Amino acid sequence: MPLAAKRTALGSRRHPRFMSARVRVLLCVTGGIAAYKVVEVARSLSELGCDVTVVMTRSAELFVGRQTFASVTGREVVTEIFADSGEVAHVELARTTDLVVLAPATAHTLSRLAIGAADDLLSATLLMVRSPLLIVPAMHTEMWEHPATQANCALLSARGARFLGPASGPLLSGDSGAGRMVEPSEVVNAALDLLKAPSELAGLRVLVTAGGTQEPIDPVRFIGNRSSGLMGFALASEAARRGAKVTLVVGDTSLRPPSGVDLMQVRTAEDMRTAVLEAASDADVIVKAAAVADFRPSRAATKKLKKAAGAPSVELVPTPDILKELGHNPRLRKAGSLLVGFAAETESDPQELARLAADKRTSKGADLLVANDVSSSDSGFGARTNRAVIAGPEGSVDAGLVTKTNLAEAVMDEVVRLLKGRADA
Ligand code: PMT
């Protein structure tokens, strides 16, 4: 998605992309008042030429009748795992779809998805499906903001699901706040973007670092940081989605890395340097989203330090600055490769972030530098969203506060733009 892109509502004309091959979309509807908005999503996607199959939960049927969806899609709505014909619906549905849209996604459904439940048609299908998944949450603000829901979303994002919304605005309860389902036209546009399966990075190798390093003090203690790995995983997934062969160098994380990438697991800054330099020589793009410790204990005790011995003094020495080394020593990289750094800044003002990003871009010798604000709970370490500015050779772009998936898209858009500029030059 281009930065700051705001699409207008789609017209009802047939989308040229779908003139020849029909695309299959599975629209999973769960029980929330916003289910009525999804009728419009089903109608638009059908009119654009997609084969839309609607799966509803029992509670979704309390809000919209299945006949409504059947009428706008021209296809029977499925609700039961075992049909009279003897077919097992979830297996067939999961294997034959190009895209799954889950809308509205209730807090309950997100939690079931996160634990891998499979006790109705919708959950069983989602557990089997391997095509892209677009999740469109809608719920009360308190439910959305609850740490359980946020943790479920982070887990699902890390597994590769795309989130759209929720928006802020009036809610069913009469309150106003975050939790409102985004408008149907936005869901349709996001679905079309995912169906496009861009191949701009096909044939290229992308190296991404994610997570934090751990610098041991003794066998059980270390200097570390709060990086979850989510930002790096989103970047790796996005590069893979665009056709790149991705190597992911991962430090400490409790999340499962995305599938379909080559994984190199490391612990310390020194380990990360070794892994990165090994993979850098044939990488076309290097993205350094890992939070690398700047200092490590000069020596790690071989045995656990005993409390009875009193507080130890730990001498710190600098770790190698991997980004800077890559930025200032072109021989370590493939000719013409692109270097993207990140900067963790405790700064929320976009202008100040832009200034810091530009400074760090120069000092580290990077082509692009993404400065993200790590001063608030909705941005930076461990958050599902991120507030960032991307500095490049021609200035900077304010990506605003967006999901890490969206920020990854914006970063990869800039990467593709720069690569294209170099190829055209
Ligand atoms: O993992 P998440 O929970 O999703 O959080 C994401 C993030 C906040 C960790 C990520 O978006 C981020 O900002 N990563 C970079 C954090 C960081 O180390 O910032 P820095 O300003 O200290 O370093 C600048 C750059 O130099 C980074 O690209 C870093 O990878 C690199 N670096 C730093 C030190 C070092 N010794 N070697 C390096 O290569």
mmCIF file of N, CA and C and ligand atoms in Angstrom, residues 209-213 215 225-235 252-253 255 269-270 272-273 276 287-295 318-326 340-345 360 364 366 368-374 379-386 388 404 407, ligand 1:
data_model
loop_
_atom_site.group_PDB
_atom_site.id
_atom_site.type_symbol
_atom_site.label_atom_id
_atom_site.label_comp_id
_atom_site.label_asym_id
_atom_site.label_seq_id
_atom_site.Cartn_x
_atom_site.Cartn_y
_atom_site.Cartn_z
ATOM 1 N N THR A 209 16.665 -8.733 10.024
ATOM 2 C CA THR A 209 16.976 -9.114 11.409
ATOM 3 C C THR A 209 15.808 -8.714 12.294
ATOM 4 N N ALA A 210 15.551 -9.532 13.331
ATOM 5 C CA ALA A 210 14.396 -9.285 14.206
ATOM 6 C C ALA A 210 14.719 -9.719 15.626
ATOM 7 N N GLY A 211 13.947 -9.182 16.575
ATOM 8 C CA GLY A 211 14.113 -9.576 17.979
ATOM 9 C C GLY A 211 15.265 -8.839 18.638
ATOM 10 N N GLY A 212 15.533 -9.208 19.874
ATOM 11 C CA GLY A 212 16.595 -8.528 20.613
ATOM 12 C C GLY A 212 17.757 -9.470 20.873
ATOM 13 N N THR A 213 18.940 -8.894 21.135
ATOM 14 C CA THR A 213 20.065 -9.763 21.507
ATOM 15 C C THR A 213 20.117 -9.891 23.019
ATOM 16 N N GLU A 215 22.996 -10.416 26.058
ATOM 17 C CA GLU A 215 24.433 -10.384 26.340
ATOM 18 C C GLU A 215 24.654 -10.950 27.732
ATOM 19 N N ASN A 225 16.625 -6.677 25.948
ATOM 20 C CA ASN A 225 15.653 -5.594 25.748
ATOM 21 C C ASN A 225 14.288 -6.199 25.436
ATOM 22 N N ARG A 226 13.295 -5.332 25.249
ATOM 23 C CA ARG A 226 11.907 -5.797 25.156
ATOM 24 C C ARG A 226 11.444 -6.064 23.720
ATOM 25 N N SER A 227 12.352 -6.208 22.785
ATOM 26 C CA SER A 227 11.909 -6.467 21.401
ATOM 27 C C SER A 227 11.190 -7.817 21.313
ATOM 28 N N SER A 228 10.004 -7.783 20.693
ATOM 29 C CA SER A 228 9.216 -9.020 20.555
ATOM 30 C C SER A 228 9.542 -9.749 19.253
ATOM 31 N N GLY A 229 10.128 -9.030 18.305
ATOM 32 C CA GLY A 229 10.396 -9.615 16.995
ATOM 33 C C GLY A 229 9.291 -9.318 15.984
ATOM 34 N N LEU A 230 8.191 -8.741 16.469
ATOM 35 C CA LEU A 230 7.015 -8.558 15.605
ATOM 36 C C LEU A 230 7.321 -7.698 14.370
ATOM 37 N N MET A 231 8.057 -6.590 14.582
ATOM 38 C CA MET A 231 8.343 -5.681 13.455
ATOM 39 C C MET A 231 9.168 -6.412 12.388
ATOM 40 N N GLY A 232 10.199 -7.099 12.833
ATOM 41 C CA GLY A 232 11.042 -7.822 11.878
ATOM 42 C C GLY A 232 10.268 -8.936 11.177
ATOM 43 N N PHE A 233 9.388 -9.593 11.915
ATOM 44 C CA PHE A 233 8.603 -10.677 11.302
ATOM 45 C C PHE A 233 7.658 -10.102 10.241
ATOM 46 N N ALA A 234 7.082 -8.949 10.541
ATOM 47 C CA ALA A 234 6.174 -8.325 9.566
ATOM 48 C C ALA A 234 6.951 -7.970 8.291
ATOM 49 N N LEU A 235 8.180 -7.480 8.469
ATOM 50 C CA LEU A 235 9.002 -7.122 7.298
ATOM 51 C C LEU A 235 9.369 -8.369 6.490
ATOM 52 N N ASP A 252 16.377 -12.920 20.420
ATOM 53 C CA ASP A 252 15.429 -13.391 21.422
ATOM 54 C C ASP A 252 13.993 -13.009 21.033
ATOM 55 N N THR A 253 13.100 -13.980 21.048
ATOM 56 C CA THR A 253 11.674 -13.707 20.809
ATOM 57 C C THR A 253 10.859 -14.866 21.359
ATOM 58 N N LEU A 255 7.761 -15.214 20.077
ATOM 59 C CA LEU A 255 6.786 -15.447 19.003
ATOM 60 C C LEU A 255 7.345 -16.417 17.974
ATOM 61 N N ALA A 269 24.968 -10.064 20.231
ATOM 62 C CA ALA A 269 25.263 -9.137 19.126
ATOM 63 C C ALA A 269 26.361 -9.722 18.241
ATOM 64 N N GLU A 270 27.338 -10.354 18.884
ATOM 65 C CA GLU A 270 28.451 -10.946 18.126
ATOM 66 C C GLU A 270 27.943 -12.079 17.224
ATOM 67 N N MET A 272 24.937 -12.315 16.090
ATOM 68 C CA MET A 272 24.123 -11.693 15.034
ATOM 69 C C MET A 272 25.031 -11.156 13.933
ATOM 70 N N ARG A 273 26.128 -10.564 14.338
ATOM 71 C CA ARG A 273 27.071 -10.023 13.337
ATOM 72 C C ARG A 273 27.563 -11.154 12.424
ATOM 73 N N VAL A 276 24.708 -12.222 10.115
ATOM 74 C CA VAL A 276 24.370 -11.179 9.134
ATOM 75 C C VAL A 276 25.461 -11.080 8.066
ATOM 76 N N VAL A 287 17.538 -5.532 5.854
ATOM 77 C CA VAL A 287 16.689 -4.705 6.732
ATOM 78 C C VAL A 287 17.010 -5.056 8.171
ATOM 79 N N LYS A 288 17.504 -4.087 8.920
ATOM 80 C CA LYS A 288 17.955 -4.368 10.282
ATOM 81 C C LYS A 288 16.974 -3.835 11.320
ATOM 82 N N ALA A 289 15.961 -4.659 11.601
ATOM 83 C CA ALA A 289 14.938 -4.244 12.573
ATOM 84 C C ALA A 289 15.235 -4.782 13.967
ATOM 85 N N ALA A 290 16.293 -5.580 14.108
ATOM 86 C CA ALA A 290 16.609 -6.147 15.431
ATOM 87 C C ALA A 290 17.058 -5.055 16.383
ATOM 88 N N ALA A 291 16.777 -5.280 17.660
ATOM 89 C CA ALA A 291 17.274 -4.374 18.693
ATOM 90 C C ALA A 291 18.557 -4.996 19.240
ATOM 91 N N VAL A 292 19.668 -4.499 18.741
ATOM 92 C CA VAL A 292 20.975 -5.069 19.114
ATOM 93 C C VAL A 292 21.511 -4.306 20.322
ATOM 94 N N ALA A 293 21.985 -5.042 21.320
ATOM 95 C CA ALA A 293 22.551 -4.369 22.502
ATOM 96 C C ALA A 293 23.769 -3.556 22.081
ATOM 97 N N ASP A 294 23.872 -2.348 22.607
ATOM 98 C CA ASP A 294 25.036 -1.520 22.278
ATOM 99 C C ASP A 294 26.241 -1.883 23.140
ATOM 100 N N PHE A 295 25.950 -2.491 24.310
ATOM 101 C CA PHE A 295 27.041 -2.858 25.230
ATOM 102 C C PHE A 295 26.838 -4.284 25.725
ATOM 103 N N PRO A 318 31.628 -1.954 24.347
ATOM 104 C CA PRO A 318 30.716 -1.825 23.191
ATOM 105 C C PRO A 318 30.647 -3.110 22.361
ATOM 106 N N THR A 319 29.484 -3.348 21.780
ATOM 107 C CA THR A 319 29.324 -4.455 20.832
ATOM 108 C C THR A 319 29.633 -3.913 19.429
ATOM 109 N N PRO A 320 29.849 -4.792 18.460
ATOM 110 C CA PRO A 320 30.051 -4.271 17.090
ATOM 111 C C PRO A 320 28.776 -3.638 16.558
ATOM 112 N N ASP A 321 28.890 -2.499 15.909
ATOM 113 C CA ASP A 321 27.715 -1.866 15.301
ATOM 114 C C ASP A 321 27.570 -2.448 13.887
ATOM 115 N N ILE A 322 26.703 -3.429 13.773
ATOM 116 C CA ILE A 322 26.599 -4.204 12.520
ATOM 117 C C ILE A 322 26.098 -3.334 11.372
ATOM 118 N N LEU A 323 25.087 -2.525 11.665
ATOM 119 C CA LEU A 323 24.508 -1.669 10.611
ATOM 120 C C LEU A 323 25.572 -0.721 10.063
ATOM 121 N N LYS A 324 26.296 -0.092 10.992
ATOM 122 C CA LYS A 324 27.309 0.880 10.575
ATOM 123 C C LYS A 324 28.412 0.200 9.756
ATOM 124 N N GLU A 325 28.781 -0.985 10.198
ATOM 125 C CA GLU A 325 29.826 -1.730 9.482
ATOM 126 C C GLU A 325 29.379 -2.022 8.038
ATOM 127 N N LEU A 326 28.132 -2.452 7.904
ATOM 128 C CA LEU A 326 27.605 -2.744 6.562
ATOM 129 C C LEU A 326 27.489 -1.472 5.732
ATOM 130 N N VAL A 340 18.703 -1.010 4.889
ATOM 131 C CA VAL A 340 17.637 -0.317 5.645
ATOM 132 C C VAL A 340 17.895 -0.505 7.137
ATOM 133 N N GLY A 341 18.000 0.607 7.849
ATOM 134 C CA GLY A 341 18.180 0.525 9.301
ATOM 135 C C GLY A 341 16.937 0.979 10.019
ATOM 136 N N PHE A 342 16.853 0.644 11.281
ATOM 137 C CA PHE A 342 15.783 1.146 12.141
ATOM 138 C C PHE A 342 16.428 1.966 13.247
ATOM 139 N N ALA A 343 15.666 2.849 13.853
ATOM 140 C CA ALA A 343 16.168 3.582 15.003
ATOM 141 C C ALA A 343 15.070 3.652 16.046
ATOM 142 N N ALA A 344 15.408 3.212 17.248
ATOM 143 C CA ALA A 344 14.444 3.281 18.356
ATOM 144 C C ALA A 344 14.640 4.626 19.041
ATOM 145 N N GLU A 345 13.635 5.502 18.935
ATOM 146 C CA GLU A 345 13.762 6.851 19.497
ATOM 147 C C GLU A 345 12.620 7.118 20.486
ATOM 148 N N LYS A 360 20.577 9.643 11.572
ATOM 149 C CA LYS A 360 21.060 8.265 11.749
ATOM 150 C C LYS A 360 21.307 7.600 10.392
ATOM 151 N N LYS A 364 24.964 6.055 9.875
ATOM 152 C CA LYS A 364 25.098 4.596 9.718
ATOM 153 C C LYS A 364 25.388 4.186 8.271
ATOM 154 N N ALA A 366 23.164 4.125 5.822
ATOM 155 C CA ALA A 366 22.037 3.337 5.300
ATOM 156 C C ALA A 366 21.371 4.067 4.142
ATOM 157 N N LEU A 368 17.929 3.656 3.627
ATOM 158 C CA LEU A 368 16.668 4.071 4.267
ATOM 159 C C LEU A 368 16.832 3.896 5.767
ATOM 160 N N LEU A 369 16.225 4.799 6.524
ATOM 161 C CA LEU A 369 16.271 4.660 7.971
ATOM 162 C C LEU A 369 14.868 4.893 8.529
ATOM 163 N N VAL A 370 14.361 3.885 9.211
ATOM 164 C CA VAL A 370 13.014 3.978 9.777
ATOM 165 C C VAL A 370 13.157 4.320 11.259
ATOM 166 N N ALA A 371 12.770 5.530 11.622
ATOM 167 C CA ALA A 371 12.855 5.911 13.042
ATOM 168 C C ALA A 371 11.484 5.682 13.660
ATOM 169 N N ASN A 372 11.433 4.827 14.686
ATOM 170 C CA ASN A 372 10.138 4.609 15.339
ATOM 171 C C ASN A 372 10.163 5.099 16.771
ATOM 172 N N ASP A 373 8.979 5.582 17.186
ATOM 173 C CA ASP A 373 8.815 6.143 18.523
ATOM 174 C C ASP A 373 8.609 4.997 19.515
ATOM 175 N N VAL A 374 9.533 4.867 20.475
ATOM 176 C CA VAL A 374 9.376 3.771 21.446
ATOM 177 C C VAL A 374 8.985 4.317 22.822
ATOM 178 N N SER A 379 3.370 1.959 20.521
ATOM 179 C CA SER A 379 4.380 2.078 19.464
ATOM 180 C C SER A 379 5.719 1.497 19.927
ATOM 181 N N GLY A 380 6.425 0.858 19.010
ATOM 182 C CA GLY A 380 7.763 0.362 19.329
ATOM 183 C C GLY A 380 7.748 -1.020 19.950
ATOM 184 N N PHE A 381 8.579 -1.204 20.969
ATOM 185 C CA PHE A 381 8.790 -2.525 21.575
ATOM 186 C C PHE A 381 7.490 -3.205 22.003
ATOM 187 N N GLY A 382 7.256 -4.403 21.493
ATOM 188 C CA GLY A 382 6.143 -5.242 21.945
ATOM 189 C C GLY A 382 4.770 -4.809 21.466
ATOM 190 N N ALA A 383 4.629 -3.619 20.889
ATOM 191 C CA ALA A 383 3.298 -3.136 20.478
ATOM 192 C C ALA A 383 2.911 -3.749 19.129
ATOM 193 N N ARG A 384 1.606 -3.767 18.881
ATOM 194 C CA ARG A 384 1.102 -4.267 17.593
ATOM 195 C C ARG A 384 1.181 -3.169 16.530
ATOM 196 N N THR A 385 1.188 -1.928 17.006
ATOM 197 C CA THR A 385 1.251 -0.778 16.098
ATOM 198 C C THR A 385 2.590 -0.052 16.277
ATOM 199 N N ASN A 386 2.877 0.839 15.345
ATOM 200 C CA ASN A 386 4.152 1.548 15.403
ATOM 201 C C ASN A 386 3.977 2.940 14.793
ATOM 202 N N ALA A 388 6.065 5.820 12.990
ATOM 203 C CA ALA A 388 7.400 5.869 12.384
ATOM 204 C C ALA A 388 7.500 6.872 11.252
ATOM 205 N N LYS A 404 2.067 -2.847 12.506
ATOM 206 C CA LYS A 404 3.417 -3.175 12.039
ATOM 207 C C LYS A 404 3.367 -3.797 10.645
ATOM 208 N N LEU A 407 3.224 -0.866 8.386
ATOM 209 C CA LEU A 407 4.524 -0.191 8.313
ATOM 210 C C LEU A 407 5.486 -1.019 7.441
HETATM 211 O O1 PMT B 1 10.467 -6.313 17.961
HETATM 212 P P1 PMT B 1 9.315 -5.379 18.244
HETATM 213 O O2 PMT B 1 8.728 -5.586 19.621
HETATM 214 O O3 PMT B 1 8.287 -5.420 17.158
HETATM 215 O O4 PMT B 1 9.893 -3.892 18.280
HETATM 216 C C1 PMT B 1 10.406 -3.336 17.116
HETATM 217 C C2 PMT B 1 11.638 -2.447 17.386
HETATM 218 C C3 PMT B 1 11.220 -1.264 18.231
HETATM 219 C C4 PMT B 1 12.723 -3.230 18.120
HETATM 220 C C5 PMT B 1 12.161 -2.030 15.972
HETATM 221 O O5 PMT B 1 11.157 -1.348 15.283
HETATM 222 C C6 PMT B 1 13.388 -1.157 16.083
HETATM 223 O O6 PMT B 1 13.347 0.024 16.312
HETATM 224 N N1 PMT B 1 14.589 -1.783 15.906
HETATM 225 C C7 PMT B 1 15.882 -1.129 16.064
HETATM 226 C C8 PMT B 1 16.166 -0.937 17.519
HETATM 227 C C9 PMT B 1 17.558 -0.362 17.738
HETATM 228 O O7 PMT B 1 18.458 -1.112 18.041
HETATM 229 O O8 PMT B 1 17.661 0.917 17.509
HETATM 230 P P2 PMT B 1 19.066 1.728 17.639
HETATM 231 O O9 PMT B 1 18.708 3.140 17.389
HETATM 232 O O10 PMT B 1 19.737 1.381 18.912
HETATM 233 O O11 PMT B 1 19.954 1.147 16.465
HETATM 234 C C10 PMT B 1 19.925 1.676 15.151
HETATM 235 C C11 PMT B 1 20.188 0.605 14.120
HETATM 236 O O12 PMT B 1 21.492 0.058 14.293
HETATM 237 C C12 PMT B 1 19.222 -0.566 14.112
HETATM 238 O O13 PMT B 1 18.947 -0.929 12.785
HETATM 239 C C13 PMT B 1 20.007 -1.673 14.811
HETATM 240 O O14 PMT B 1 19.611 -2.967 14.331
HETATM 241 C C14 PMT B 1 21.440 -1.340 14.407
HETATM 242 N N2 PMT B 1 22.449 -1.747 15.400
HETATM 243 C C15 PMT B 1 22.472 -1.195 16.637
HETATM 244 C C16 PMT B 1 23.463 -1.551 17.523
HETATM 245 C C17 PMT B 1 24.443 -2.490 17.128
HETATM 246 N N3 PMT B 1 25.376 -2.865 17.958
HETATM 247 N N4 PMT B 1 24.399 -3.009 15.898
HETATM 248 C C18 PMT B 1 23.438 -2.648 15.025
HETATM 249 O O15 PMT B 1 23.414 -3.125 13.878
#
